[in-house]
Coordinates of C-alpha atoms and ligand atoms in Angstrom, one line a residue:
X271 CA 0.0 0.0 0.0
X272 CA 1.8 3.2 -0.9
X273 CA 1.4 6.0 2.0
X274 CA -1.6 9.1 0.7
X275 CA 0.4 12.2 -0.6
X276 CA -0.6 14.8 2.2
X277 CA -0.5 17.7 -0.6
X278 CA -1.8 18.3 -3.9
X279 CA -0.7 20.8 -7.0
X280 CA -1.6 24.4 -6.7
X281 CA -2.1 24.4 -3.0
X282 CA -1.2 27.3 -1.0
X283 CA 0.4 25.8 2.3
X284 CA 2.5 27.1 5.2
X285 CA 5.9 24.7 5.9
X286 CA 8.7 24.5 8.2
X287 CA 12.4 24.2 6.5
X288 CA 14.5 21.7 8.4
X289 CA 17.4 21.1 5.6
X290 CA 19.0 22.3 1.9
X291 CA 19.6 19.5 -0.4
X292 CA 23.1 19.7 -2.0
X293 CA 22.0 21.8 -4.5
X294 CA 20.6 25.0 -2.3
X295 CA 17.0 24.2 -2.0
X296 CA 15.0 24.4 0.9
X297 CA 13.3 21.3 2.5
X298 CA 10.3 21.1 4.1
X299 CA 8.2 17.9 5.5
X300 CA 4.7 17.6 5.6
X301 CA 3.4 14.4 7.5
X302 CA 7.0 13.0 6.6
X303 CA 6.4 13.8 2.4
X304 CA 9.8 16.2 1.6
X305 CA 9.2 19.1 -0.7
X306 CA 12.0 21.4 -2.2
X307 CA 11.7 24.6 -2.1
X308 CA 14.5 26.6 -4.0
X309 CA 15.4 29.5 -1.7
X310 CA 13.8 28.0 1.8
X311 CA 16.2 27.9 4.4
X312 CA 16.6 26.2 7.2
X313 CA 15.2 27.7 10.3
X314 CA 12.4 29.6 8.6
X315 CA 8.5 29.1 8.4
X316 CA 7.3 30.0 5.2
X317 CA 4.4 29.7 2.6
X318 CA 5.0 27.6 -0.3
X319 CA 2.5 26.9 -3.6
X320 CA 3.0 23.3 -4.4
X321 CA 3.8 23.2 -8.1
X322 CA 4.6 19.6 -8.7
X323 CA 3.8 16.3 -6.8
X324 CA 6.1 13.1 -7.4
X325 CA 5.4 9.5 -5.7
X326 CA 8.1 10.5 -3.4
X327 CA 8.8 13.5 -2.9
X328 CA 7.6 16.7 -4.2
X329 CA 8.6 20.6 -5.6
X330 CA 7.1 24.1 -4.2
X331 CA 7.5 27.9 -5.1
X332 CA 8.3 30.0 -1.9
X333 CA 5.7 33.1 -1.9
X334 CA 5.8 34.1 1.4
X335 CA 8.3 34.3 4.1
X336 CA 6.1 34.1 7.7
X337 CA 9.8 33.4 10.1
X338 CA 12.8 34.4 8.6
X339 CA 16.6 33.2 9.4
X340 CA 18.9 35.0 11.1
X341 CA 21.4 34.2 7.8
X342 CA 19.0 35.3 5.8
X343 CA 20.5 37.5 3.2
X344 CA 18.5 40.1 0.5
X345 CA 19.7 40.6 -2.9
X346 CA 18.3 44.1 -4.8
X347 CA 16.9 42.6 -8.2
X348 CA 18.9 44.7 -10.6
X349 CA 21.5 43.0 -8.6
X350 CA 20.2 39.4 -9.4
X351 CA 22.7 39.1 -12.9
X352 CA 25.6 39.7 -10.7
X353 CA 24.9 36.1 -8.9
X354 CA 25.3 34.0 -11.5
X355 CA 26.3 30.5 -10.3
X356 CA 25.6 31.3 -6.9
X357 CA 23.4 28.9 -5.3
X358 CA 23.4 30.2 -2.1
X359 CA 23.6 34.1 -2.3
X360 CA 20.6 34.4 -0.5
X361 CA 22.8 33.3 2.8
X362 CA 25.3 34.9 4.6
X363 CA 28.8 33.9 4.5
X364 CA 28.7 32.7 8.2
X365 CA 25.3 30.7 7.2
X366 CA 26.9 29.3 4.3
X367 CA 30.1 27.7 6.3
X368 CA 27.9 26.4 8.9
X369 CA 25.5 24.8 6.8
X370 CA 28.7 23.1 4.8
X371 CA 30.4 21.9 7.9
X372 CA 27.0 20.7 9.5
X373 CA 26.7 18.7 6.1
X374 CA 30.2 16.7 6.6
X375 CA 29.4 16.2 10.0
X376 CA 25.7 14.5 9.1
X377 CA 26.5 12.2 6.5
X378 CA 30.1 11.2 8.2
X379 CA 27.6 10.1 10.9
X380 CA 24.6 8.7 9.0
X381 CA 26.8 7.3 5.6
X382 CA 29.8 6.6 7.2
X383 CA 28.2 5.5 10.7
X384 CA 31.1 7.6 12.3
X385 CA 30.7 8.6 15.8
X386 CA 32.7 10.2 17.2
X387 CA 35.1 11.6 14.7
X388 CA 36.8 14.7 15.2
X389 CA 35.3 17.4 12.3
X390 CA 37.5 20.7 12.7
X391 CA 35.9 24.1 12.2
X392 CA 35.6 25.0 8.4
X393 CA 37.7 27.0 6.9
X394 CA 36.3 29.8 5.2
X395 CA 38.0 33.0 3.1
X396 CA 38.6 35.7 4.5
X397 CA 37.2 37.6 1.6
X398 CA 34.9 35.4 0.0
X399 CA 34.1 37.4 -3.5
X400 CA 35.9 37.6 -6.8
X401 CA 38.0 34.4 -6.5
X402 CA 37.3 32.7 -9.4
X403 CA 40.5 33.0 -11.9
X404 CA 38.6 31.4 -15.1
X405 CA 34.9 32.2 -16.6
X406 CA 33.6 30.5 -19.7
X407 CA 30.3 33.3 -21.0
X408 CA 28.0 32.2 -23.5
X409 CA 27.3 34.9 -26.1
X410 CA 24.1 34.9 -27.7
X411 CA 21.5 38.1 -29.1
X412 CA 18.9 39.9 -28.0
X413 CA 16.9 42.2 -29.8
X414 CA 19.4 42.7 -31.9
X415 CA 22.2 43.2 -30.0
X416 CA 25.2 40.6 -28.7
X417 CA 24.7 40.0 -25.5
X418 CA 26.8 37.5 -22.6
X419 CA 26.2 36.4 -19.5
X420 CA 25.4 33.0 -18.2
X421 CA 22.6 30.9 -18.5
X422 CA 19.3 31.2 -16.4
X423 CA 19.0 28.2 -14.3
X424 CA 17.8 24.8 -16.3
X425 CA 16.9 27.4 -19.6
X426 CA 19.1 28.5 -22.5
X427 CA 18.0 31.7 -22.1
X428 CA 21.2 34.1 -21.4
X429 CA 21.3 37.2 -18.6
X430 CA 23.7 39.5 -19.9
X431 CA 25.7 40.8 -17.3
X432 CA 29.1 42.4 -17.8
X433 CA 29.7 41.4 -13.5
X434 CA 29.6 38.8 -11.7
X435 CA 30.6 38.4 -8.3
X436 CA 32.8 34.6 -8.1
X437 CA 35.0 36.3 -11.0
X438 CA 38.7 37.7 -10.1
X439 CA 38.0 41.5 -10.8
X440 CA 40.2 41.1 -13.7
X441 CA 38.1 38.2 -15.6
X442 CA 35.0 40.7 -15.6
X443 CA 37.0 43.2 -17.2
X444 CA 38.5 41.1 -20.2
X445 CA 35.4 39.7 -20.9
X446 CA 33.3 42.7 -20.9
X447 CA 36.3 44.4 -22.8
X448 CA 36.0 41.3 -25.8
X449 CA 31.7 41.8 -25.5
X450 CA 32.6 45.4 -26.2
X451 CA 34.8 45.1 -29.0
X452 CA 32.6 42.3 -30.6
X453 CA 30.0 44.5 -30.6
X454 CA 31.9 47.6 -32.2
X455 CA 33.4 45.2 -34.7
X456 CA 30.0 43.9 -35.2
X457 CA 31.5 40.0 -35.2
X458 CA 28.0 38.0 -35.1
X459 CA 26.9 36.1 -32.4
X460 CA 26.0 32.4 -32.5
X461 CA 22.6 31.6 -32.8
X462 CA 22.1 27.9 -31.2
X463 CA 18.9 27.2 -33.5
X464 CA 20.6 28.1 -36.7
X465 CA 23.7 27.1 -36.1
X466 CA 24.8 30.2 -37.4
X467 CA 26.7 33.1 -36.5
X468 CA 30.8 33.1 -35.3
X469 CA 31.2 34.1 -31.3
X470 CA 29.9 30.9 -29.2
X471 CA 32.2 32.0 -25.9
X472 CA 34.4 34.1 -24.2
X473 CA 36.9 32.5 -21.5
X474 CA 39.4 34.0 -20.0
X475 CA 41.9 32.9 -17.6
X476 CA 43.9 35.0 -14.9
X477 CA 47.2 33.5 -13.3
X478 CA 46.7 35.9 -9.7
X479 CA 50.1 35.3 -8.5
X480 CA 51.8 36.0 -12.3
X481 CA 49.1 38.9 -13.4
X482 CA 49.2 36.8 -16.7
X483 CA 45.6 37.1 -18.4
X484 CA 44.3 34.2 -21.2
X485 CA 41.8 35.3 -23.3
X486 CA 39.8 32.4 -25.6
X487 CA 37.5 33.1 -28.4
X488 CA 35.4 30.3 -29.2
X489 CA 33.6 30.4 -32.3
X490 CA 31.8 28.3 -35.0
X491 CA 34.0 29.4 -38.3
X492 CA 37.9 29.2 -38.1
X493 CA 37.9 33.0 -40.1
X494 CA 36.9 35.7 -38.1
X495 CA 35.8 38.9 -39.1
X496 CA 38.1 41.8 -38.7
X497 CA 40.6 39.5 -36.9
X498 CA 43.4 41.4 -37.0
X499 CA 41.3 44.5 -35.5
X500 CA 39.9 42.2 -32.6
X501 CA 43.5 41.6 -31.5
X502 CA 44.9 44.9 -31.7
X503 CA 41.5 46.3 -29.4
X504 CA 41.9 43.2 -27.2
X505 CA 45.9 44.0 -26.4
X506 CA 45.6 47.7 -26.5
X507 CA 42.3 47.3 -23.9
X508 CA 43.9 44.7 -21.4
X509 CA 47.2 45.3 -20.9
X510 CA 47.6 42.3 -19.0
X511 CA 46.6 40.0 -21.6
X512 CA 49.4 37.3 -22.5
X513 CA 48.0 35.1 -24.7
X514 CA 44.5 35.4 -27.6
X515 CA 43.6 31.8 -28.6
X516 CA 40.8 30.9 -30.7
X517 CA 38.9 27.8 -30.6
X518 CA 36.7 26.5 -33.0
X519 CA 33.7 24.9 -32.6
X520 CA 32.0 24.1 -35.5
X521 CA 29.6 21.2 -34.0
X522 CA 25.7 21.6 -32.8
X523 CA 26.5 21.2 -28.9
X524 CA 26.5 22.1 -25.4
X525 CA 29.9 21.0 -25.2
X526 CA 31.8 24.7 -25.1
X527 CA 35.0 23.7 -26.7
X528 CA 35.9 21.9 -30.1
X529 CA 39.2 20.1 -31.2
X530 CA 41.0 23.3 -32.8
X531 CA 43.2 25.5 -30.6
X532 CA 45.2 28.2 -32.5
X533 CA 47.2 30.7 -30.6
X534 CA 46.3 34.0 -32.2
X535 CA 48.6 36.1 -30.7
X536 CA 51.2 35.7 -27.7
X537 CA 52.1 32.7 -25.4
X538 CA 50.3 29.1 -25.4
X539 CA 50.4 29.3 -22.1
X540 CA 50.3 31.3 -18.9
X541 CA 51.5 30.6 -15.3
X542 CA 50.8 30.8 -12.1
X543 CA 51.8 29.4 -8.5
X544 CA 50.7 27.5 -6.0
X545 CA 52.2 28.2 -3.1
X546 CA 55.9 27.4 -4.5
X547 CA 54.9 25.5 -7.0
X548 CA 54.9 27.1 -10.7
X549 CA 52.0 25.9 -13.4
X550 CA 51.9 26.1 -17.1
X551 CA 48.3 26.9 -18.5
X552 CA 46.8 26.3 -21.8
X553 CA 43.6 27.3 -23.4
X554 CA 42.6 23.5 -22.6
X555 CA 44.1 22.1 -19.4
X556 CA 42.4 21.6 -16.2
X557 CA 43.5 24.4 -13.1
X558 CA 41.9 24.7 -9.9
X559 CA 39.8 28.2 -9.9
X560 CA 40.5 29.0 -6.3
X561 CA 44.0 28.6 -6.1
X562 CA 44.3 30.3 -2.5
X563 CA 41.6 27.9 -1.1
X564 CA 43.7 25.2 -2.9
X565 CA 46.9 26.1 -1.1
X566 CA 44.6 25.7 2.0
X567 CA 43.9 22.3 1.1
X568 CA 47.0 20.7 0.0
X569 CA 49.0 22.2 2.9
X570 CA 46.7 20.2 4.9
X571 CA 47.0 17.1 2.8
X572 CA 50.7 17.8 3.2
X573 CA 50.1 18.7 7.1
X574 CA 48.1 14.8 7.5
X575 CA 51.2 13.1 4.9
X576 CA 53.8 14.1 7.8
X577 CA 56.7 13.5 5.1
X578 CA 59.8 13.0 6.6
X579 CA 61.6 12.5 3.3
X580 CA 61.7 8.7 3.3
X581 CA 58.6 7.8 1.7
X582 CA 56.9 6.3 -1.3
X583 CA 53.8 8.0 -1.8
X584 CA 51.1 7.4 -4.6
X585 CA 48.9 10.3 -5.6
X586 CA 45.5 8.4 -7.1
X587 CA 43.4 10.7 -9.3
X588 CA 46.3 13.2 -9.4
X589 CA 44.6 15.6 -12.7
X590 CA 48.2 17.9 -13.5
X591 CA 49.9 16.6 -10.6
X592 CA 49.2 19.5 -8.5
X593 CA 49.4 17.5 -5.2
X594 CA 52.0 15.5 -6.3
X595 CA 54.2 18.0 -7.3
X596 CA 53.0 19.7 -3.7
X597 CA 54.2 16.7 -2.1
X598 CA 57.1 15.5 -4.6
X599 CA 59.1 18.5 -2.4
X600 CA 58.6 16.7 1.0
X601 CA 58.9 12.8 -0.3
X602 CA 61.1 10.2 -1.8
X603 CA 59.0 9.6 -4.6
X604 CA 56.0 10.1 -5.7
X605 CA 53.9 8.1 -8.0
X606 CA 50.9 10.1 -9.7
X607 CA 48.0 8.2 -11.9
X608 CA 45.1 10.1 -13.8
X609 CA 43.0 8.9 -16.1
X610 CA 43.0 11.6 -18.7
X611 CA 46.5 11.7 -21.0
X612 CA 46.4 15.6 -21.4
X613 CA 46.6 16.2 -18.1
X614 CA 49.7 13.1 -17.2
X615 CA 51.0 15.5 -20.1
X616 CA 50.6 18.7 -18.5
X617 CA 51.5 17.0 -15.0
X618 CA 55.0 16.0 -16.2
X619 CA 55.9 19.1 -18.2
X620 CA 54.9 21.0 -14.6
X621 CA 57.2 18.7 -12.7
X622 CA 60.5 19.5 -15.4
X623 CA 59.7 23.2 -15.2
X624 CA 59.9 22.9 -11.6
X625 CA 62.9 20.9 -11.5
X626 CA 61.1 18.5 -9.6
X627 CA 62.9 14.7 -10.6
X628 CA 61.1 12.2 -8.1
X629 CA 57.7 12.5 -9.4
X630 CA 56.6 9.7 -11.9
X631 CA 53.5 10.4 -13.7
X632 CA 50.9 7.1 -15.5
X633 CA 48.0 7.2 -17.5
X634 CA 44.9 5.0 -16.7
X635 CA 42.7 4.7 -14.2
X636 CA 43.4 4.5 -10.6
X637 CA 41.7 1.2 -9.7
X638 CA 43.6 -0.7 -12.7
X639 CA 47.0 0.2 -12.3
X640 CA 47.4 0.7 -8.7
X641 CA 46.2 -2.8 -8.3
X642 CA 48.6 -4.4 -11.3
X643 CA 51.8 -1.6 -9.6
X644 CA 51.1 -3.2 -6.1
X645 CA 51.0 -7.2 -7.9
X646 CA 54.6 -6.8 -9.2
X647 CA 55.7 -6.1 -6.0
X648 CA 55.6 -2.3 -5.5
X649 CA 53.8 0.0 -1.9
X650 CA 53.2 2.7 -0.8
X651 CA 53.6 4.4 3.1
X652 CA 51.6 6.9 1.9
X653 CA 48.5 6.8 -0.6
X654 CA 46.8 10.2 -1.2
X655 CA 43.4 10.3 -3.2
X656 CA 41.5 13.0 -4.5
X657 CA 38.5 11.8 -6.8
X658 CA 35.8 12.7 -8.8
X659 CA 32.1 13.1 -7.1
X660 CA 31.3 9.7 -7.7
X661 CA 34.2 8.8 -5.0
X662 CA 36.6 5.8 -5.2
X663 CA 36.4 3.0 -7.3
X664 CA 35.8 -0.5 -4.9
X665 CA 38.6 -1.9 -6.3
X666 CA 40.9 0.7 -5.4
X667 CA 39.6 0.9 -1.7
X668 CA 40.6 -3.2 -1.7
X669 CA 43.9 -2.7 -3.3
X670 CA 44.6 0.2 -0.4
X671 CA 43.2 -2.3 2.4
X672 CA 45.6 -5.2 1.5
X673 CA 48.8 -2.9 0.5
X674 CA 48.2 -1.9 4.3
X675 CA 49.9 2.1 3.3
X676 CA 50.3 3.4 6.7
X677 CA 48.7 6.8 6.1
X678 CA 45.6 7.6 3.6
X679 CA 45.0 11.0 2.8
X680 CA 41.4 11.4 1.4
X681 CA 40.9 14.6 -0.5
X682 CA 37.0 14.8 -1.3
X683 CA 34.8 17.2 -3.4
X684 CA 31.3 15.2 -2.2
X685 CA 30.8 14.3 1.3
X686 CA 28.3 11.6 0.3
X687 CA 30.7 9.5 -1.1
X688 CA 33.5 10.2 1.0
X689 CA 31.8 9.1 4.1
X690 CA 30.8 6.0 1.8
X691 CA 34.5 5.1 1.6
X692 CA 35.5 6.0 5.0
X693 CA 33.1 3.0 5.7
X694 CA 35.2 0.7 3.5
X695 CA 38.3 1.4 4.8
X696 CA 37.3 1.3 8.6
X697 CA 35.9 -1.9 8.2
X698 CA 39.0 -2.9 6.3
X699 CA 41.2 -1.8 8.9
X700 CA 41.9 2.0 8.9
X701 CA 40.6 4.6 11.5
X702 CA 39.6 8.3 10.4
X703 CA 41.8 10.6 12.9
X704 CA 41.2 14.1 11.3
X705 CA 38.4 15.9 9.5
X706 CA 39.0 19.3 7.7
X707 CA 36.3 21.1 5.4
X708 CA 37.4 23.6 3.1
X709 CA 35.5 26.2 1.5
X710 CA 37.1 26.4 -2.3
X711 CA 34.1 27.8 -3.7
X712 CA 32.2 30.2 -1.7
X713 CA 28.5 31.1 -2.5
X714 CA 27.9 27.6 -4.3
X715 CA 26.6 24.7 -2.0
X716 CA 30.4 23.0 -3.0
X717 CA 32.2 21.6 0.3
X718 CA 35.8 20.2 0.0
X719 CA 37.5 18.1 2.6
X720 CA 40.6 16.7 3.5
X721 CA 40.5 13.5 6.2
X722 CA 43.6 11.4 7.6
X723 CA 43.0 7.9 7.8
X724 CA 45.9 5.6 9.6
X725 CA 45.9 2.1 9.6
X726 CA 45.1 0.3 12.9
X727 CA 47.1 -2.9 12.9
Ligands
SAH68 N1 44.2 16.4 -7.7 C1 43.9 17.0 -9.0 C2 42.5 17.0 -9.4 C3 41.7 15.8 -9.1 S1 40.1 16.0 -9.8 C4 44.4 18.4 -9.0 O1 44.4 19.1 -8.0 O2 44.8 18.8 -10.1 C5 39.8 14.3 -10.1 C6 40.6 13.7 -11.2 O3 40.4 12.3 -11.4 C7 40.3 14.3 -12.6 O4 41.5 14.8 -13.2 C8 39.8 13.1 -13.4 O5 40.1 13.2 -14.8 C9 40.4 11.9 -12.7 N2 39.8 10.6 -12.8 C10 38.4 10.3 -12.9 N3 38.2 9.0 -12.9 C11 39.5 8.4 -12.7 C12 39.9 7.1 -12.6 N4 39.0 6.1 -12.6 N5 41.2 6.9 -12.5 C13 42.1 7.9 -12.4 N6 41.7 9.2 -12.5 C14 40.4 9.5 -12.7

């Protein structure tokens, strides 16, 4: 007998919001039947229209706010196109790191049936605005004039908005500065119906430490009009500007870029640190956006290693090395596996142009050729992961258990499956000491945390 939905569509109802689901929304209970309500927050009484009831579970509009939270934040409406890709600008900062930290602490407890690990304070920025050092704009038209911005929320309708408040001050400005000269140069913009038109994107990329700026043009034709005019505006506008690459996408796709990179004008490449550690970075290759959070992080990874100098350690899921060249400084070795081949690229041309020489670098995927390294005969002390959201692969987790490395470092970008794996390896014969959240990307509902795990016996 399935349990009578308490609500119907269209009713007008008052709730109580008790959680956020990992994408922002509110959720509120009636007679145990959840319904999310983008914007709810926890704390507050509110009334909701019910605009969709599923089996389960079911979706509401918030119209009126009756008890209001004390993190509560308001946004002025003309200011609404400056949040783009915020899901939780409608908290305050302090709201937003406790609800993050609360969620580590919950689902280490109810996934990971941890009780009583030790979950240290979050760590927050100090300044928690403008950090983001790459944006990627759609361009598109409206009445008849190019427009960017980013895309409403499950639409393809653009805002066009020339700020927005995750971007590095310096990202705004080339990409308003390219809007404005595609405008003036009248270069057409791409029409997703038609497949026609030229400009499908602007990127850019800032290197914060260097002051080295990227831009990227990404269009459907390899010509573009008044080309040599575009460049001269773009390096007489932005002085910082290092490198112009155009990309061409010629395919009928969400995906932003295609197979062509050309360097218009300038470098390949531009750098920038990480704490000591220098990166080269192309139109294409992967980068953390918040490399000051990311300093955060790996200094604790580094922090729970406890390298004295002797150790083999493997990084698992290591993208362009970044941790492994963080901890290459501090170790014997270190042994890095990823499963994309651009990157293992990128990750060994970042260890020569650091001079780092004890950092070896294999494509494929972790759980394959961990397993097949540890059969002929090879360890670990120390085995560092840092995975996609979907979390570790099973086999992985059993290779770890049996290779017995005395320290794992678990870098994690979803709780959910983090506390999953802490499972695993506790019952395999590890015990989470430390906990640390990181917030890399305030004013999305994105948590990051770094946990110690030592092995027991
Ligand atoms: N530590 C890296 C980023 C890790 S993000 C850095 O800071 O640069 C997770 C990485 O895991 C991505 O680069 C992704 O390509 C890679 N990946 C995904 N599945 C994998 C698998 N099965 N085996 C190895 N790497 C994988």
């Amino acid at each position: 007998m399935s349990k009578k939905i308490p609500v119907q569509k269209n009713d007008y109802i008052e709730v109580d919001f008790q959680d956020l689901t990992h994408d922002g929304a509110g959720v509120a209970k009636v007679d145990g039947y959840p319904i999310f309500v983008p914007g709810g927050l926890p704390g507050e009484k509110a009334t909701i229209k019910v605009i969709k009831v599923n089996k389960g579970y079911g979706f509401g509009r918030l119209m009126e706010i009756v008890e209001r939270s004390e993190f509560r934040v308001d946004i002025k409406a003309e200011d609404a196109p400056k949040y783009g890709g915020c899901q939780l600008e409608h908290v305050s900062y302090e709201g937003q790191l406790k609800y993050k930290e609360n969620q580590v602490k919950q689902v280490l407890t109810r996934i990971g049936k941890l009780e009583d690990v030790k979950v240290h304070p979050i760590i927050g920025m100090e300044n928690p605005w403008h950090y983001r050092n790459k944006a990627q704009v759609p361009v598109g038209e409206k009445d008849g004039q190019l427009i960017s911005g980013f895309f409403k929320p499950r639409s393809h309708e653009i805002v066009d908005t020339n700020e927005n408040v995750l971007h590095i001050h310096e990202i705004n400005e080339a990409v308003q500065a390219v809007k404005e000269i595609a405008r003036e140069l009248r270069i057409k913009p791409y029409d997703e119906d038609s497949h026609k038109g030229v400009l499908r994107h602007i990127m850019a990329r800032y290197g914060r430490q260097t002051e080295e700026l990227m831009v990227v043009i990404v269009t459907r034709t390899k010509e573009i009009p008044h080309q040599a005019k575009l460049i001269a505006e773009i390096t007489a506008r932005l002085p910082k500007v290092k490198s112009i690459v155009q990309n061409v996408n010629s395919k009928k796709t969400n995906v932003i870029m295609g197979d062509q990179t050309d360097v218009l004008w300038g470098n390949e490449v531009i750098y920038d640190f990480i704490g000591d550690v220098q990166f080269a970075i192309s139109a294409r290759s992967f980068y953390q956006v918040n490399p000051e959070q990311t300093k955060v992080l790996y200094e604790k990874a580094l922090e729970y290693a406890n390298l004295s100098g002797d150790e083999s350690v493997i990084d698992a899921y290591c993208g362009i090395g970044t941790i492994s060249l963080f901890l290459a400084q501090k170790a014997k070795n270190v042994f890095g596996v990823e499963i994309v081949a651009e990157a293992i690229e990128d990750a060994k041309k970042n260890a020569s142009l650091n001079n780092i020489t004890n950092a070896e670098f294999a494509v494929g995927e972790a759980e394959t050729v961990i397993p097949a390294w540890y059969k002929e005969g090879n360890s670990a002390d120390v085995l560092v992961v840092d995975p996609p959201r979907k979390g570790c692969d099973e086999a992985l987790l059993n290779t770890i258990i049996e290779m017995k490395p005395k320290k794992v470092v678990y870098v994690s970008c979803n709780p959910a499956t983090l506390a999953r794996d802490l499972r695993i390896l506790e019952d395999g014969g590890y015990q989470t000491l430390e906990v640390q959240p990181v917030d890399m990307f305030p004013q999305t509902t994105h948590v990051e945390t770094v946990v110690l795990i030592t092995r027991v016996n």
